[in-house]
Short mmCIF file of C-alpha atoms in Angstrom, two decimals:
data_model
loop_
_atom_site.label_atom_id
_atom_site.label_comp_id
_atom_site.label_asym_id
_atom_site.label_seq_id
_atom_site.Cartn_x
_atom_site.Cartn_y
_atom_site.Cartn_z
CA MET I 99 0.00 0.00 0.00
CA LYS I 100 1.43 3.37 -1.07
CA ARG I 101 0.67 6.76 0.43
CA LEU I 102 0.21 10.06 -1.36
CA THR I 103 -0.08 13.52 0.15
CA LEU I 104 -2.37 15.97 -1.65
CA PRO I 105 -2.11 18.18 -3.51
CA PRO I 106 0.84 16.15 -4.79
CA GLU I 107 4.38 17.54 -4.60
CA PRO I 108 5.99 17.94 -8.04
CA GLY I 109 7.18 14.50 -9.16
CA ALA I 110 5.16 12.61 -6.53
CA LEU I 111 2.92 10.99 -9.14
CA GLU I 112 5.78 9.63 -11.22
CA GLY I 113 6.29 6.49 -9.15
CA LEU I 114 2.65 5.43 -9.33
CA VAL I 115 1.85 2.50 -11.58
CA ALA I 116 -1.53 1.21 -12.81
CA GLY I 117 -2.90 -1.19 -10.19
CA ASP I 118 -1.15 0.41 -7.20
CA GLU I 119 -3.31 0.70 -4.10
CA VAL I 120 -2.83 4.16 -2.62
CA LEU I 121 -4.02 5.90 0.54
CA LEU I 122 -4.76 9.54 -0.26
CA THR I 123 -4.34 12.21 2.43
CA GLY I 124 -4.85 15.94 1.97
CA ASP I 125 -7.01 18.39 0.06
CA VAL I 126 -8.93 17.70 -3.15
CA LEU I 127 -11.57 19.70 -5.03
CA THR I 128 -14.97 18.22 -5.91
CA LEU I 129 -16.24 18.94 -9.42
CA ARG I 130 -18.79 16.99 -11.43
CA ASP I 131 -21.46 17.39 -14.10
CA ALA I 132 -23.01 20.77 -13.25
CA ALA I 133 -19.81 22.50 -12.10
CA LEU I 134 -17.86 21.14 -15.08
CA ALA I 135 -20.54 22.34 -17.50
CA ARG I 136 -20.34 25.79 -15.93
CA MET I 137 -16.55 25.75 -16.18
CA GLU I 138 -16.82 24.76 -19.83
CA ALA I 139 -19.23 27.63 -20.54
CA LEU I 140 -16.85 30.08 -18.81
CA ALA I 141 -13.90 28.78 -20.83
CA ALA I 142 -15.91 29.16 -24.05
CA ALA I 143 -16.50 32.81 -23.12
CA GLY I 144 -12.78 33.27 -22.40
CA ASP I 145 -13.32 33.57 -18.61
CA GLU I 146 -11.59 31.84 -15.71
CA PRO I 147 -13.39 29.95 -12.91
CA PRO I 148 -13.11 31.46 -9.39
CA PHE I 149 -10.64 28.75 -8.26
CA ASP I 150 -7.22 27.52 -9.32
CA LEU I 151 -6.98 23.93 -10.50
CA ALA I 152 -3.22 23.89 -11.15
CA GLY I 153 -1.58 20.96 -9.38
CA GLN I 154 -4.89 19.75 -7.90
CA LEU I 155 -6.64 16.40 -7.70
CA VAL I 156 -10.27 16.66 -8.82
CA PHE I 157 -12.74 14.29 -7.13
CA TYR I 158 -15.88 13.56 -9.17
CA ALA I 159 -18.20 13.63 -6.16
CA ALA I 160 -21.18 15.23 -4.46
CA PRO I 161 -21.23 14.32 -0.74
CA THR I 162 -24.27 14.16 1.53
CA PRO I 163 -24.86 16.85 4.16
CA PRO I 164 -23.14 16.44 7.57
CA GLY I 165 -24.34 13.63 9.83
CA ALA I 166 -23.25 11.31 12.66
CA GLY I 167 -20.74 13.99 13.75
CA ARG I 168 -18.98 13.90 10.39
CA PRO I 169 -18.41 16.77 7.91
CA CYS I 170 -20.47 14.64 5.50
CA ALA I 171 -22.44 11.56 6.51
CA ALA I 172 -21.41 9.74 3.34
CA ILE I 173 -19.11 10.41 0.40
CA GLY I 174 -18.06 8.49 -2.67
CA PRO I 175 -17.22 8.71 -6.34
CA THR I 176 -19.64 9.22 -9.21
CA THR I 177 -19.34 7.59 -12.67
CA SER I 178 -16.21 9.04 -14.30
CA ALA I 179 -17.13 8.18 -17.89
CA ARG I 180 -19.78 10.92 -17.77
CA MET I 181 -16.99 13.47 -17.31
CA ASP I 182 -14.94 12.33 -20.34
CA ARG I 183 -16.08 15.35 -22.30
CA PHE I 184 -14.53 17.64 -19.68
CA LEU I 185 -11.25 15.75 -19.20
CA PRO I 186 -9.24 17.84 -21.73
CA LEU I 187 -10.51 21.04 -20.08
CA LEU I 188 -9.45 19.80 -16.64
CA LEU I 189 -6.03 18.61 -17.78
CA ASP I 190 -5.43 21.86 -19.69
CA SER I 191 -6.29 23.73 -16.47
CA GLY I 192 -3.41 21.99 -14.73
CA VAL I 193 -5.28 19.19 -12.94
CA VAL I 194 -2.74 16.44 -12.20
CA ALA I 195 -5.11 13.65 -11.13
CA VAL I 196 -8.80 12.78 -11.08
CA LEU I 197 -10.68 10.45 -8.74
CA GLY I 198 -13.92 8.69 -9.67
CA LYS I 199 -15.35 5.27 -10.43
CA GLY I 200 -15.50 2.97 -13.42
CA PRO I 201 -13.64 2.93 -16.73
CA LEU I 202 -13.03 6.05 -18.83
CA GLY I 203 -13.55 6.32 -22.59
CA GLU I 204 -11.07 4.99 -25.14
CA GLU I 205 -9.16 8.26 -25.59
CA ALA I 206 -8.55 8.77 -21.87
CA GLY I 207 -5.33 6.72 -21.74
CA ALA I 208 -3.68 8.89 -24.40
CA LYS I 209 -4.85 12.09 -22.67
CA HIS I 210 -3.38 10.95 -19.35
CA ARG I 211 -0.11 10.01 -21.02
CA GLU I 212 0.08 13.35 -22.80
CA HIS I 213 -0.34 15.26 -19.51
CA GLY I 214 1.38 12.78 -17.19
CA ALA I 215 -1.84 12.66 -15.17
CA ILE I 216 -3.28 9.88 -12.99
CA TYR I 217 -6.81 8.51 -12.87
CA PHE I 218 -7.59 7.05 -9.47
CA THR I 219 -10.63 4.86 -8.94
CA VAL I 220 -12.37 4.17 -5.66
CA VAL I 221 -15.05 1.58 -5.01
CA GLY I 222 -18.54 3.04 -5.44
CA GLY I 223 -21.40 2.47 -3.04
CA VAL I 224 -19.33 2.21 0.14
CA ALA I 225 -19.89 5.81 1.16
CA ALA I 226 -20.72 5.14 4.81
CA LEU I 227 -17.22 3.66 5.18
CA LEU I 228 -15.54 6.42 3.17
CA GLY I 229 -17.30 9.06 5.28
CA SER I 230 -14.92 8.15 8.11
CA ARG I 231 -11.95 9.12 5.88
CA VAL I 232 -12.92 12.80 5.58
CA ASP I 233 -11.58 15.35 8.07
CA GLY I 234 -13.23 18.48 6.75
CA ILE I 235 -15.21 20.10 3.94
CA GLU I 236 -15.38 23.75 2.91
CA MET I 237 -17.29 25.55 0.18
CA VAL I 238 -15.07 26.91 -2.59
CA ALA I 239 -17.46 28.17 -5.28
CA TRP I 240 -20.88 27.96 -6.91
CA GLU I 241 -22.88 27.18 -3.79
CA ASP I 242 -26.05 27.49 -5.89
CA LEU I 243 -25.21 24.08 -7.40
CA GLY I 244 -26.07 22.46 -4.06
CA PRO I 245 -24.45 19.02 -3.75
CA GLU I 246 -22.62 19.70 -7.04
CA ALA I 247 -20.94 22.89 -5.79
CA VAL I 248 -17.14 23.05 -5.78
CA ARG I 249 -15.86 22.02 -2.35
CA ARG I 250 -12.46 21.44 -0.82
CA VAL I 251 -12.49 18.06 0.88
CA SER I 252 -9.76 17.05 3.27
CA LEU I 253 -9.15 13.30 2.87
CA ASN I 254 -7.46 11.12 5.46
CA ASP I 255 -6.17 7.71 4.29
CA PHE I 256 -8.77 7.56 1.53
CA PRO I 257 -8.35 4.18 -0.27
CA ALA I 258 -7.91 4.42 -4.05
CA VAL I 259 -6.42 2.39 -6.89
CA VAL I 260 -4.39 3.76 -9.80
CA ALA I 261 -6.72 3.00 -12.73
CA ILE I 262 -4.71 4.85 -15.40
CA ASP I 263 -1.12 5.86 -14.75
CA SER I 264 0.92 8.69 -16.27
CA ALA I 265 2.14 6.31 -18.99
CA GLY I 266 -1.49 5.70 -19.99
CA ARG I 267 -1.62 2.08 -18.73
CA ASP I 268 -5.22 1.08 -17.98
CA HIS I 269 -5.59 -1.19 -14.93
CA LEU I 270 -9.37 -1.71 -15.20
CA ALA I 271 -9.14 -2.83 -18.84
CA ALA I 272 -6.27 -5.21 -18.03
CA GLN I 273 -8.10 -6.77 -15.07
CA ARG I 274 -11.27 -7.12 -17.07
CA ALA I 275 -9.39 -8.96 -19.85
CA LEU I 276 -7.86 -11.23 -17.23
CA TYR I 277 -11.22 -12.36 -15.84
CA ARG I 278 -13.22 -12.28 -19.05
CA ARG I 279 -14.63 -15.73 -19.82
CA ASP I 280 -16.83 -15.10 -22.86
CA LYS I 281 -14.29 -14.23 -25.52
CA MET Q 170 -64.75 -1.45 2.85
CA ARG Q 171 -61.33 -0.89 4.42
CA VAL Q 172 -60.29 2.75 4.51
CA LEU Q 173 -56.59 3.63 4.78
CA SER Q 174 -55.53 7.01 6.09
CA ALA Q 175 -53.12 8.74 3.69
CA ARG Q 176 -51.49 10.43 6.68
CA ARG Q 177 -50.80 7.09 8.34
CA LEU Q 178 -49.41 5.76 5.07
CA GLY Q 179 -47.20 8.85 4.92
CA HIS Q 180 -45.62 7.96 8.26
CA MET Q 181 -44.95 4.46 6.94
CA VAL Q 182 -43.36 5.94 3.82
CA GLU Q 183 -41.10 8.06 6.03
CA SER Q 184 -39.90 5.00 7.98
CA LEU Q 185 -39.36 3.06 4.76
CA CYS Q 186 -37.32 5.90 3.19
CA GLU Q 187 -35.08 6.02 6.26
CA GLU Q 188 -34.72 2.27 6.47
CA VAL Q 189 -33.86 1.65 2.82
CA SER Q 190 -31.29 4.46 2.87
CA THR Q 191 -29.34 3.06 5.81
CA GLU Q 192 -29.97 -0.71 5.86
CA LEU Q 193 -29.03 -3.10 3.08
CA PRO Q 194 -31.82 -5.73 2.75
CA PRO Q 195 -30.99 -9.20 4.18
CA ASP Q 196 -31.49 -10.96 0.83
CA VAL Q 197 -28.96 -8.60 -0.81
CA VAL Q 198 -26.43 -9.19 1.99
CA GLU Q 199 -26.98 -12.94 1.60
CA ALA Q 200 -26.54 -12.83 -2.19
CA LEU Q 201 -23.31 -10.82 -1.85
CA SER Q 202 -21.97 -13.27 0.74
CA LEU Q 203 -22.85 -16.27 -1.43
CA TYR Q 204 -21.25 -14.82 -4.57
CA ARG Q 205 -18.14 -13.80 -2.64
CA VAL Q 206 -17.30 -17.51 -2.41
CA SER Q 207 -17.24 -17.92 -6.20
CA GLU Q 208 -15.33 -14.69 -6.92
CA GLU Q 209 -11.99 -15.71 -8.46
CA SER Q 210 -10.29 -12.33 -8.06
CA PRO Q 211 -8.77 -11.58 -4.61
CA THR Q 212 -9.43 -7.88 -5.24
CA GLY Q 213 -13.03 -8.74 -6.14
CA ARG Q 214 -13.45 -10.59 -2.86
CA SER Q 215 -12.01 -7.67 -0.89
CA VAL Q 216 -14.39 -5.28 -2.67
CA ILE Q 217 -17.35 -7.45 -1.63
CA ASP Q 218 -15.96 -7.42 1.93
CA MET Q 219 -15.89 -3.61 1.78
CA ILE Q 220 -19.51 -3.55 0.59
CA LEU Q 221 -20.59 -5.78 3.49
CA GLU Q 222 -18.55 -3.74 5.96
CA ASN Q 223 -20.15 -0.59 4.57
CA ALA Q 224 -23.61 -2.07 5.24
CA ASP Q 225 -22.60 -2.70 8.87
CA GLU Q 226 -21.23 0.83 9.25
CA ALA Q 227 -24.32 2.46 7.71
CA ARG Q 228 -26.66 0.49 9.97
CA ARG Q 229 -24.54 1.14 13.07
CA LEU Q 230 -24.32 4.91 12.55
CA GLY Q 231 -27.64 5.43 10.80
CA VAL Q 232 -25.89 7.09 7.85
CA PRO Q 233 -26.68 6.56 4.15
CA LEU Q 234 -25.24 3.46 2.48
CA CYS Q 235 -24.23 5.61 -0.48
CA GLN Q 236 -23.75 9.35 -0.97
CA ASP Q 237 -26.08 9.01 -3.95
CA THR Q 238 -29.17 8.46 -1.86
CA GLY Q 239 -31.14 8.21 -5.07
CA VAL Q 240 -34.54 9.04 -6.45
CA PHE Q 241 -37.38 7.51 -4.45
CA THR Q 242 -40.23 5.52 -5.95
CA VAL Q 243 -43.19 4.77 -3.68
CA TYR Q 244 -45.28 1.71 -4.61
CA LEU Q 245 -48.78 1.43 -3.20
CA THR Q 246 -50.83 -1.57 -4.25
CA LEU Q 247 -54.39 -1.51 -2.96
CA GLY Q 248 -56.14 -4.77 -2.20
CA THR Q 249 -59.77 -5.48 -3.10
CA GLY Q 250 -62.25 -3.38 -1.14
CA THR Q 251 -59.59 -0.97 0.12
CA ALA Q 252 -59.95 2.78 -0.26
CA LEU Q 253 -57.67 5.72 0.42
CA ASP Q 254 -58.68 8.67 2.56
CA GLY Q 255 -56.65 11.87 2.18
CA GLU Q 256 -53.95 13.26 -0.09
CA PHE Q 257 -51.51 10.38 -0.55
CA ALA Q 258 -49.25 12.19 -3.02
CA ALA Q 259 -48.80 15.15 -0.67
CA GLU Q 260 -48.28 12.91 2.37
CA ALA Q 261 -45.68 10.78 0.57
CA SER Q 262 -43.83 13.90 -0.58
CA ALA Q 263 -43.82 15.40 2.93
CA ALA Q 264 -42.62 12.06 4.31
CA LEU Q 265 -39.68 11.99 1.90
CA ALA Q 266 -38.73 15.57 2.79
CA ARG Q 267 -38.70 14.66 6.51
CA ALA Q 268 -36.60 11.53 5.90
CA THR Q 269 -34.17 13.55 3.76
CA LYS Q 270 -33.58 15.97 6.60
CA ARG Q 271 -33.35 13.45 9.40
CA CYS Q 272 -31.06 10.94 7.63
CA SER Q 273 -28.70 13.45 5.97
CA LEU Q 274 -29.86 12.27 2.55
CA ARG Q 275 -28.33 14.15 -0.36
CA PRO Q 276 -30.82 16.26 -2.29
CA SER Q 277 -30.41 14.72 -5.73
CA VAL Q 278 -33.57 15.78 -7.59
CA VAL Q 279 -33.62 18.69 -10.03
CA GLU Q 280 -36.54 20.46 -11.69
CA ASP Q 281 -36.64 21.67 -15.30
CA PRO Q 282 -34.36 18.81 -16.39
CA ALA Q 283 -33.39 20.26 -19.78
CA ARG Q 284 -33.30 23.90 -18.65
CA GLY Q 285 -32.25 25.32 -15.28
CA ARG Q 286 -31.92 22.01 -13.37
CA GLU Q 287 -32.75 23.68 -10.05
CA ASN Q 288 -32.36 21.29 -7.08
CA THR Q 289 -35.66 20.81 -5.19
CA GLY Q 290 -33.59 20.66 -1.98
CA ASP Q 291 -35.40 17.77 -0.28
CA ASN Q 292 -35.57 14.97 -2.88
CA THR Q 293 -39.24 15.65 -3.57
CA PRO Q 294 -41.30 14.76 -5.38
CA PRO Q 295 -41.13 10.98 -5.05
CA LEU Q 296 -42.23 8.95 -8.06
CA LEU Q 297 -45.58 7.34 -7.29
CA GLU Q 298 -46.80 3.96 -8.54
CA VAL Q 299 -50.30 3.40 -7.24
CA CYS Q 300 -52.24 0.42 -8.53
CA VAL Q 301 -54.95 -2.06 -7.56
CA SER Q 302 -54.27 -5.74 -6.98
CA GLY Q 303 -56.54 -8.66 -7.70
CA GLY Q 304 -56.16 -9.97 -4.16
CA ASP Q 305 -56.92 -8.90 -0.60
CA GLU Q 306 -53.41 -7.81 0.20
CA THR Q 307 -52.39 -4.15 0.35
CA THR Q 308 -48.67 -3.45 0.11
CA LEU Q 309 -46.47 -0.38 0.43
CA GLY Q 310 -42.95 -0.30 -0.95
CA VAL Q 311 -40.08 2.13 -1.42
CA LEU Q 312 -37.19 1.86 -3.88
CA ALA Q 313 -34.30 4.36 -3.77
CA LYS Q 314 -32.27 4.23 -6.97
CA GLY Q 315 -28.99 5.98 -7.69
CA GLY Q 316 -28.21 7.92 -10.86
CA GLY Q 317 -25.16 5.92 -11.96
CA CYS Q 318 -27.08 2.70 -12.44
CA GLU Q 319 -30.13 4.51 -13.80
CA MET Q 320 -27.89 5.83 -16.59
CA ALA Q 321 -26.99 2.24 -17.53
CA SER Q 322 -30.67 1.32 -17.95
CA GLY Q 323 -32.55 1.31 -21.23
CA MET Q 324 -35.45 0.04 -23.30
CA VAL Q 325 -35.99 -1.22 -26.82
CA MET Q 326 -38.93 -2.15 -29.05
CA LEU Q 327 -37.82 -5.46 -30.58
CA PRO Q 328 -39.52 -7.15 -33.52
CA PRO Q 329 -41.85 -9.86 -32.19
CA GLY Q 330 -39.77 -12.68 -33.66
CA ALA Q 331 -36.63 -11.69 -31.75
CA GLY Q 332 -37.67 -13.93 -28.87
CA TRP Q 333 -35.60 -14.57 -25.74
CA ARG Q 334 -32.33 -14.50 -27.79
CA GLY Q 335 -33.12 -10.94 -28.84
CA VAL Q 336 -33.96 -9.95 -25.27
CA LEU Q 337 -30.73 -11.47 -23.98
CA GLU Q 338 -28.65 -9.77 -26.67
CA PHE Q 339 -30.13 -6.34 -25.86
CA ILE Q 340 -29.48 -6.73 -22.13
CA LEU Q 341 -25.91 -8.02 -22.53
CA GLU Q 342 -25.05 -5.17 -24.92
CA ALA Q 343 -26.38 -2.63 -22.43
CA VAL Q 344 -24.37 -4.12 -19.54
CA GLU Q 345 -21.30 -4.45 -21.74
CA GLU Q 346 -21.48 -0.78 -22.63
CA LYS Q 347 -22.31 0.82 -19.29
CA GLY Q 348 -22.37 -1.81 -16.54
CA ALA Q 349 -18.84 -1.08 -15.30
CA GLY Q 350 -19.77 2.48 -14.30
CA ALA Q 351 -22.95 1.40 -12.51
CA CYS Q 352 -21.33 0.01 -9.32
CA PRO Q 353 -21.16 -3.74 -9.91
CA PRO Q 354 -21.98 -6.37 -8.70
CA LEU Q 355 -25.30 -5.43 -10.30
CA VAL Q 356 -28.89 -6.55 -9.91
CA LEU Q 357 -30.85 -6.53 -13.18
CA GLY Q 358 -34.57 -5.78 -13.33
CA VAL Q 359 -36.07 -6.82 -16.65
CA GLY Q 360 -39.52 -5.97 -18.02
CA ILE Q 361 -40.76 -7.88 -21.06
CA GLY Q 362 -43.98 -7.04 -22.86
CA GLY Q 363 -46.81 -4.69 -21.94
CA SER Q 364 -46.14 -1.64 -24.06
CA PHE Q 365 -43.60 1.13 -24.66
CA ASP Q 366 -44.45 2.69 -21.27
CA VAL Q 367 -45.21 -0.47 -19.27
CA ALA Q 368 -42.01 -2.46 -19.90
CA PRO Q 369 -39.75 0.02 -17.99
CA LYS Q 370 -42.20 0.09 -15.08
CA LEU Q 371 -42.11 -3.70 -14.97
CA ALA Q 372 -38.30 -3.66 -15.10
CA LYS Q 373 -38.08 -1.36 -12.12
CA ARG Q 374 -40.80 -3.17 -10.21
CA ALA Q 375 -38.90 -6.44 -10.81
CA LEU Q 376 -36.15 -5.04 -8.56
CA LEU Q 377 -38.59 -5.32 -5.65
CA THR Q 378 -38.69 -9.13 -6.00
CA PRO Q 379 -36.57 -10.77 -3.29
CA LEU Q 380 -33.33 -12.26 -4.66
CA ASP Q 381 -33.80 -15.46 -2.65
CA GLU Q 382 -37.27 -16.17 -4.05
CA LYS Q 383 -37.25 -18.54 -7.01
CA ASN Q 384 -39.34 -17.45 -9.99
CA PRO Q 385 -42.47 -19.66 -10.03
CA ASP Q 386 -42.22 -20.07 -13.82
CA PRO Q 387 -39.39 -22.55 -14.52
CA VAL Q 388 -38.67 -21.12 -17.98
CA VAL Q 389 -38.41 -17.55 -16.69
CA SER Q 390 -36.35 -18.79 -13.74
CA GLY Q 391 -33.97 -20.38 -16.26
CA HIS Q 392 -33.74 -17.11 -18.19
CA GLU Q 393 -32.89 -15.24 -14.99
CA GLU Q 394 -30.07 -17.68 -14.25
CA GLU Q 395 -28.81 -17.54 -17.85
CA LEU Q 396 -28.65 -13.76 -17.64
CA VAL Q 397 -26.66 -13.75 -14.40
CA GLU Q 398 -24.20 -16.32 -15.73
CA ALA Q 399 -23.71 -14.46 -19.03
CA VAL Q 400 -23.01 -11.15 -17.25
CA ASN Q 401 -20.60 -12.87 -14.89
CA ARG Q 402 -18.50 -14.00 -17.87
CA MET Q 403 -17.83 -10.36 -18.85
CA GLY Q 404 -14.92 -9.92 -16.43
CA ILE Q 405 -16.04 -6.52 -15.09
CA GLY Q 406 -16.07 -7.69 -11.47
CA PRO Q 407 -16.88 -5.98 -8.15
CA GLY Q 408 -16.11 -2.26 -8.26
CA ALA Q 409 -15.19 -2.78 -11.97
CA LEU Q 410 -11.76 -3.85 -10.72
CA GLY Q 411 -12.00 -7.16 -12.61
CA GLY Q 412 -13.51 -10.45 -11.49
CA THR Q 413 -16.07 -13.15 -12.04
CA VAL Q 414 -18.93 -11.59 -10.03
CA THR Q 415 -20.50 -8.73 -11.98
CA CYS Q 416 -24.14 -9.62 -11.27
CA ILE Q 417 -25.75 -11.12 -8.15
CA GLY Q 418 -29.30 -11.43 -9.43
CA ALA Q 419 -31.72 -10.87 -12.31
CA ARG Q 420 -35.48 -10.61 -11.93
CA ILE Q 421 -37.90 -10.68 -14.83
CA LEU Q 422 -41.51 -9.49 -14.95
CA GLU Q 423 -43.68 -10.07 -18.02
CA ALA Q 424 -46.98 -8.74 -19.33
CA PRO Q 425 -49.05 -9.50 -22.44
CA CYS Q 426 -48.37 -7.20 -25.39
CA HIS Q 427 -49.54 -6.42 -28.92
CA MET Q 428 -48.78 -9.23 -31.41
CA ALA Q 429 -46.70 -6.80 -33.49
CA THR Q 430 -44.37 -5.81 -30.62
CA LEU Q 431 -41.81 -7.11 -28.14
CA PRO Q 432 -41.08 -4.26 -25.71
CA VAL Q 433 -38.05 -4.92 -23.47
CA ALA Q 434 -36.70 -2.77 -20.67
CA LEU Q 435 -33.66 -3.15 -18.43
CA SER Q 436 -33.44 -1.41 -15.07
CA VAL Q 437 -29.87 -1.77 -13.85
CA ASN Q 438 -29.32 -1.50 -10.12
CA CYS Q 439 -26.03 -1.13 -8.29
CA HIS Q 440 -25.03 -3.52 -5.48
CA SER Q 441 -26.71 -1.14 -3.05
CA LEU Q 442 -30.23 -2.35 -3.88
CA ARG Q 443 -32.22 -0.18 -1.52
CA ARG Q 444 -35.82 -1.28 -1.32
CA LYS Q 445 -38.39 -2.67 1.06
CA VAL Q 446 -42.02 -3.75 0.66
CA ILE Q 447 -44.39 -4.20 3.60
CA THR Q 448 -47.90 -5.63 3.81
CA ILE Q 449 -50.36 -3.35 5.56
#
């Protein structure tokens, strides 16, 4: 099990290889469908979003409200493939890693290789467990988007797997081929 | 004539919404435990362990099983000679709003879907399925379904001659394309027949059928098993991390249809199958 402090120090992602299990600790930004669409519209108009994504890990997530004494009662990844359209925008904005669930589209590997970026996956639907791995949450921007607003989430030993590494190797595709029995 | 108070039903809806959000049903826990044994991938087995541990944690703390607490469907089936007194739709909606607040459910419902997409703030309105049964029994059920697996669902109008092969092909293609992003191991609800609008309702309602209850029709039961086995050969695995357990159950509901049609719908559910039906 490897450990990674966030946002990553320059060079910290270089040693990560597809399939590595990694515990993530530190700050990430949540962005998903609605916030990404707004960011895309701003970019099209030549404007900047009110936050800096350079060097950040973006978590495709929308947590629940606080509960059981936690900053959020439950938190977990949403389906990453839905965000494929926004991946070039994120990577061009300096994002160094994304965190979500499930496979990405066919072009994602090449995009990650081009930018030296990492795609982490985390198991979906275990959000009560993952809720214990969050130390704090603060609003960053676009509060009107409700659960889909941009938040800074402070992770503590958050369990993830390197699904696509900076060389573009795709762990999910490789594992799937390994266990496939119908071809 | 038996008269049911809509207000009383509303309180039952509230309890059901809270329960399904925080407690994984026993038949789902059992199915996951059984399939864990046959999972060939060590990672797959550890993902199933995480899912079971998550169910314990959610129950212990009374927190949601998943951050996507879903869209709620309320099923009310009225038995013969049973009438409703009061505003059931309003009571069910108020019940869901109360459960949302008390259980820290995420508001996940937006209005004006193709325009402003303004969040309603309390998960209202619930989807309502009210119908009459042929028997004496009156039942009330709640299903909370996440968006990830809903996006992997679909329907098709097949030519009547396509038969079960055509149905199977449609379902496997859909799972092949989007199943990995829908939080496997999956449960598949399948609706066959009826009409363009009925098949998807059947598919979703099929998810209410307990996983440990054998289909009374041996042919349909065989189709359900065939479906599970075929999906489990795809290699997707628990958490899409690779493995031999991608599906832990398939339930099929059928209805008569026009001789020129074969409507088929697939309602994909994630491993967090959150539903409960009670007899009242």
